[in-house]
Coordinates of C-alpha atoms in Angstrom, one line a residue:
M1 CA 0.0 0.0 0.0
R2 CA 2.8 2.3 0.9
I3 CA 4.5 1.6 -2.3
L4 CA 1.3 2.4 -4.3
V5 CA 1.1 5.8 -2.5
L6 CA 4.8 6.6 -3.1
I7 CA 4.3 5.9 -6.9
C8 CA 1.3 8.2 -7.0
L9 CA 3.2 11.0 -5.3
C10 CA 6.1 10.7 -7.8
L11 CA 3.8 10.9 -10.7
L12 CA 2.0 14.0 -9.2
L13 CA 5.4 15.8 -8.7
T14 CA 6.6 14.9 -12.2
N15 CA 3.5 16.4 -13.8
C16 CA 3.9 19.6 -11.8
E17 CA 7.5 20.0 -12.8
D18 CA 6.5 19.4 -16.5
K19 CA 3.8 22.1 -16.2
Q20 CA 6.2 24.6 -14.6
S21 CA 8.7 23.9 -17.3
R22 CA 6.1 24.5 -20.0
Q23 CA 5.0 27.7 -18.4
K24 CA 8.6 29.0 -18.1
K25 CA 9.2 28.1 -21.8
N26 CA 6.0 29.9 -22.9
N27 CA 6.9 33.0 -20.8
S28 CA 10.4 33.0 -22.3
S29 CA 8.9 32.9 -25.8
T30 CA 6.6 35.8 -25.0
I31 CA 9.5 37.9 -23.8
D32 CA 11.6 37.1 -26.8
S33 CA 8.7 37.9 -29.2
T34 CA 8.1 41.3 -27.5
K35 CA 11.7 42.1 -27.6
T36 CA 11.9 41.3 -31.3
E37 CA 8.8 43.6 -32.0
K38 CA 10.5 46.4 -30.2
E39 CA 13.7 45.9 -32.0
I40 CA 11.9 45.9 -35.4
A41 CA 9.9 49.0 -34.4
K42 CA 13.1 50.8 -33.4
K43 CA 14.7 49.8 -36.6
D44 CA 11.8 51.0 -38.7
S45 CA 11.8 54.3 -36.7
V46 CA 15.5 54.9 -37.5
T47 CA 14.9 54.2 -41.2
T48 CA 12.0 56.7 -41.3
E49 CA 14.1 59.4 -39.6
T50 CA 17.0 58.8 -42.1
N51 CA 14.6 59.4 -45.0
E52 CA 13.0 62.6 -43.6
I53 CA 13.2 65.7 -45.7
P54 CA 15.4 68.4 -44.2
L55 CA 14.1 71.8 -43.3
L56 CA 15.3 73.8 -46.4
D57 CA 17.2 77.0 -46.3
D58 CA 19.4 78.9 -48.7
K59 CA 22.4 76.7 -47.8
N60 CA 20.9 73.2 -48.4
A61 CA 18.2 73.9 -51.0
I62 CA 20.4 73.6 -54.0
P63 CA 22.2 70.4 -52.9
F64 CA 18.8 68.9 -52.0
F65 CA 17.2 69.7 -55.4
Q66 CA 20.4 68.5 -57.2
Q67 CA 19.7 65.1 -55.8
Y68 CA 15.9 65.3 -55.9
E69 CA 15.8 66.1 -59.6
K70 CA 17.8 63.0 -60.4
E71 CA 15.3 60.8 -58.4
N72 CA 12.0 62.5 -59.4
K73 CA 11.7 62.9 -63.1
E74 CA 8.0 63.8 -63.4
N75 CA 7.4 66.8 -65.6
K76 CA 3.6 67.2 -66.0
V77 CA 1.1 68.5 -63.4
R78 CA -2.6 69.4 -63.3
I79 CA -3.8 72.4 -61.4
Y80 CA -7.5 72.0 -60.2
T81 CA -9.7 75.1 -59.7
D82 CA -13.4 75.7 -59.5
F83 CA -13.2 77.2 -63.1
G84 CA -11.6 74.0 -64.5
N85 CA -8.2 72.4 -64.8
I86 CA -4.9 73.7 -66.1
D87 CA -2.2 71.2 -67.4
I88 CA 1.4 72.3 -67.3
L89 CA 4.5 70.8 -68.8
L90 CA 7.6 71.6 -66.7
F91 CA 10.9 72.1 -68.6
E92 CA 13.8 69.7 -68.2
E93 CA 16.2 72.6 -68.8
T94 CA 15.3 74.4 -65.6
K95 CA 15.9 71.4 -63.5
Y96 CA 15.9 73.0 -60.0
H97 CA 12.7 74.8 -60.7
R98 CA 11.0 71.7 -62.1
A99 CA 12.2 69.7 -59.1
N100 CA 11.0 72.3 -56.7
F101 CA 7.6 72.3 -58.2
I102 CA 7.3 68.5 -58.2
F103 CA 8.6 68.5 -54.7
L104 CA 6.0 70.9 -53.5
T105 CA 3.3 69.0 -55.4
K106 CA 4.3 65.8 -53.6
Q107 CA 4.3 67.7 -50.3
N108 CA 0.7 68.7 -51.0
Y109 CA 1.8 72.3 -50.6
F110 CA -0.5 73.9 -53.2
S111 CA -3.8 72.6 -51.9
Y112 CA -6.0 75.6 -51.1
T113 CA -3.4 78.2 -52.0
Q114 CA -4.9 80.8 -54.3
F115 CA -4.5 82.8 -57.5
Y116 CA -4.0 85.8 -55.4
R117 CA -2.9 88.3 -58.1
V118 CA -5.0 88.5 -61.2
I119 CA -4.4 91.1 -64.0
N120 CA -6.5 90.6 -67.1
N121 CA -4.4 90.6 -70.3
F122 CA -1.2 90.2 -68.3
V123 CA -0.8 87.4 -65.7
I124 CA -2.4 85.3 -63.0
Q125 CA -0.2 84.6 -60.1
G126 CA -0.7 81.7 -57.6
G127 CA 0.7 79.6 -54.9
N128 CA 0.1 82.0 -51.9
S129 CA -2.7 82.7 -49.5
D130 CA -3.5 84.8 -46.5
D131 CA -4.6 81.6 -44.7
Y132 CA -2.6 80.7 -41.6
D133 CA -2.5 77.1 -42.6
I134 CA -0.5 77.9 -45.8
A135 CA 2.0 79.9 -43.8
R136 CA 2.3 76.9 -41.5
K137 CA 3.0 74.7 -44.5
R138 CA 5.7 77.0 -45.7
N139 CA 7.4 77.1 -42.3
A140 CA 7.4 73.3 -42.2
I141 CA 9.1 73.1 -45.6
G142 CA 11.6 75.9 -45.0
K143 CA 12.6 79.3 -46.1
Y144 CA 14.8 79.5 -49.2
L145 CA 15.1 81.2 -52.7
L146 CA 16.2 79.7 -56.0
P147 CA 18.7 81.3 -58.3
T148 CA 17.2 82.9 -61.5
D149 CA 17.7 80.7 -64.5
S150 CA 16.7 82.9 -67.4
K151 CA 19.3 81.9 -70.1
K152 CA 17.7 78.7 -71.5
G153 CA 16.2 80.5 -74.5
F154 CA 12.7 80.7 -73.2
V155 CA 10.6 84.0 -73.4
H156 CA 7.5 85.1 -71.8
D157 CA 5.1 84.1 -74.4
R158 CA 1.4 83.6 -73.7
G159 CA 0.9 80.4 -71.6
V160 CA 4.4 80.1 -70.1
V161 CA 4.8 79.5 -66.4
S162 CA 7.4 81.6 -64.6
M163 CA 8.5 82.1 -61.1
P164 CA 8.4 85.5 -59.4
S165 CA 11.2 86.9 -57.3
G166 CA 11.0 86.9 -53.5
E167 CA 9.4 89.8 -51.6
I168 CA 12.5 90.3 -49.5
E169 CA 15.3 92.8 -50.5
N170 CA 16.3 90.9 -53.6
P171 CA 18.6 92.7 -56.1
Y172 CA 19.4 89.6 -58.0
K173 CA 15.7 88.7 -58.4
L174 CA 16.0 85.2 -56.8
A175 CA 13.0 83.2 -57.4
S176 CA 10.3 82.7 -54.7
P177 CA 9.9 78.9 -54.7
F178 CA 6.3 78.7 -53.5
E179 CA 4.8 80.9 -56.1
F180 CA 4.4 81.0 -59.9
F181 CA 2.6 83.1 -62.6
I182 CA 1.2 82.2 -65.9
V183 CA 1.4 84.7 -68.7
Q184 CA -2.1 85.4 -70.0
Q185 CA -1.4 88.4 -72.2
K186 CA -2.0 88.0 -75.9
G187 CA 1.3 88.3 -77.7
G188 CA 3.2 87.6 -74.5
A189 CA 4.8 89.8 -71.8
H190 CA 8.4 90.0 -73.2
H191 CA 9.4 93.0 -71.0
L192 CA 9.7 90.3 -68.3
N193 CA 12.4 88.3 -70.2
G194 CA 15.7 88.0 -68.3
D195 CA 14.3 88.9 -65.0
Y196 CA 12.3 85.8 -64.1
T197 CA 12.7 82.1 -64.6
I198 CA 10.4 80.4 -67.1
F199 CA 10.1 76.7 -66.1
G200 CA 7.0 75.4 -67.9
K201 CA 4.1 76.1 -70.2
V202 CA 0.3 75.4 -70.2
I203 CA -0.4 72.5 -72.5
A204 CA -4.2 72.4 -71.8
G205 CA -6.6 74.8 -70.1
M206 CA -5.7 78.3 -71.4
D207 CA -9.4 78.9 -71.5
V208 CA -9.4 78.4 -67.7
V209 CA -6.5 80.9 -67.4
D210 CA -8.5 83.4 -69.4
T211 CA -11.6 82.9 -67.2
I212 CA -9.6 83.4 -64.0
A213 CA -8.0 86.5 -65.5
A214 CA -11.3 88.0 -66.2
Q215 CA -12.5 87.9 -62.6
P216 CA -13.1 91.2 -60.8
T217 CA -10.4 92.3 -58.5
D218 CA -9.7 95.0 -55.9
E219 CA -7.2 97.8 -56.4
G220 CA -4.4 95.4 -55.3
D221 CA -5.3 93.0 -58.0
W222 CA -6.6 90.4 -55.4
P223 CA -9.8 88.8 -56.7
L224 CA -12.9 89.9 -55.0
K225 CA -13.9 86.3 -54.6
N226 CA -11.1 84.0 -53.6
I227 CA -9.9 81.7 -56.5
Y228 CA -8.6 78.5 -54.8
I229 CA -6.2 76.0 -56.2
T230 CA -8.0 73.0 -54.8
K231 CA -5.0 70.7 -55.5
V232 CA -2.1 70.1 -57.8
E233 CA -1.3 66.5 -58.9
I234 CA 1.2 64.9 -61.1
I235 CA 0.0 63.5 -64.4
K236 CA 1.5 61.4 -67.3

């Protein structure tokens, strides 16, 4: 009888040890799995930080766009407005300005900026706004100017897209990267040649440009009713 009892106790102890062993193994597996997930998350986080876009300024903007234009070769965009769409071909010859416009498009900068300067039979100018959100977008991208590139043989014919100079003291007419204007004047606006960088042309939607140019404005050429660019997207 005693022998039977001893056998039963041994079996019971063995089962308990096996159960504890399995629990330890499972707990160890859970810890290892959690550690691995954290390591992976940390690794992914580092990768994301490495690929972050720098805050642009006058020192790093050109080196940034030198690399950016090599990796981002898109050259057609569509501007959406309440009056219709405007398709633009960006010129390969003005590579920094093309790359800048593609960059801003991919950053979704232009959404709900405005055609804020409208002069019938001259130009419509866009890419700015008095909205605080647009100023905040600019600050998040950086503060920089682009060098004028006006010796590629382009002239300010009707339909070309050009970049205005910055509003700061700017004797060399460095280009304001967030803004652009489209020449709407019949026969062109050739008195602008040499001062501003032409970096594209309208390939569809000049009727929309004409409609926008015809909108009533105040004395400062600001449309009486805001003309929004709802978005700009890359097209093929």
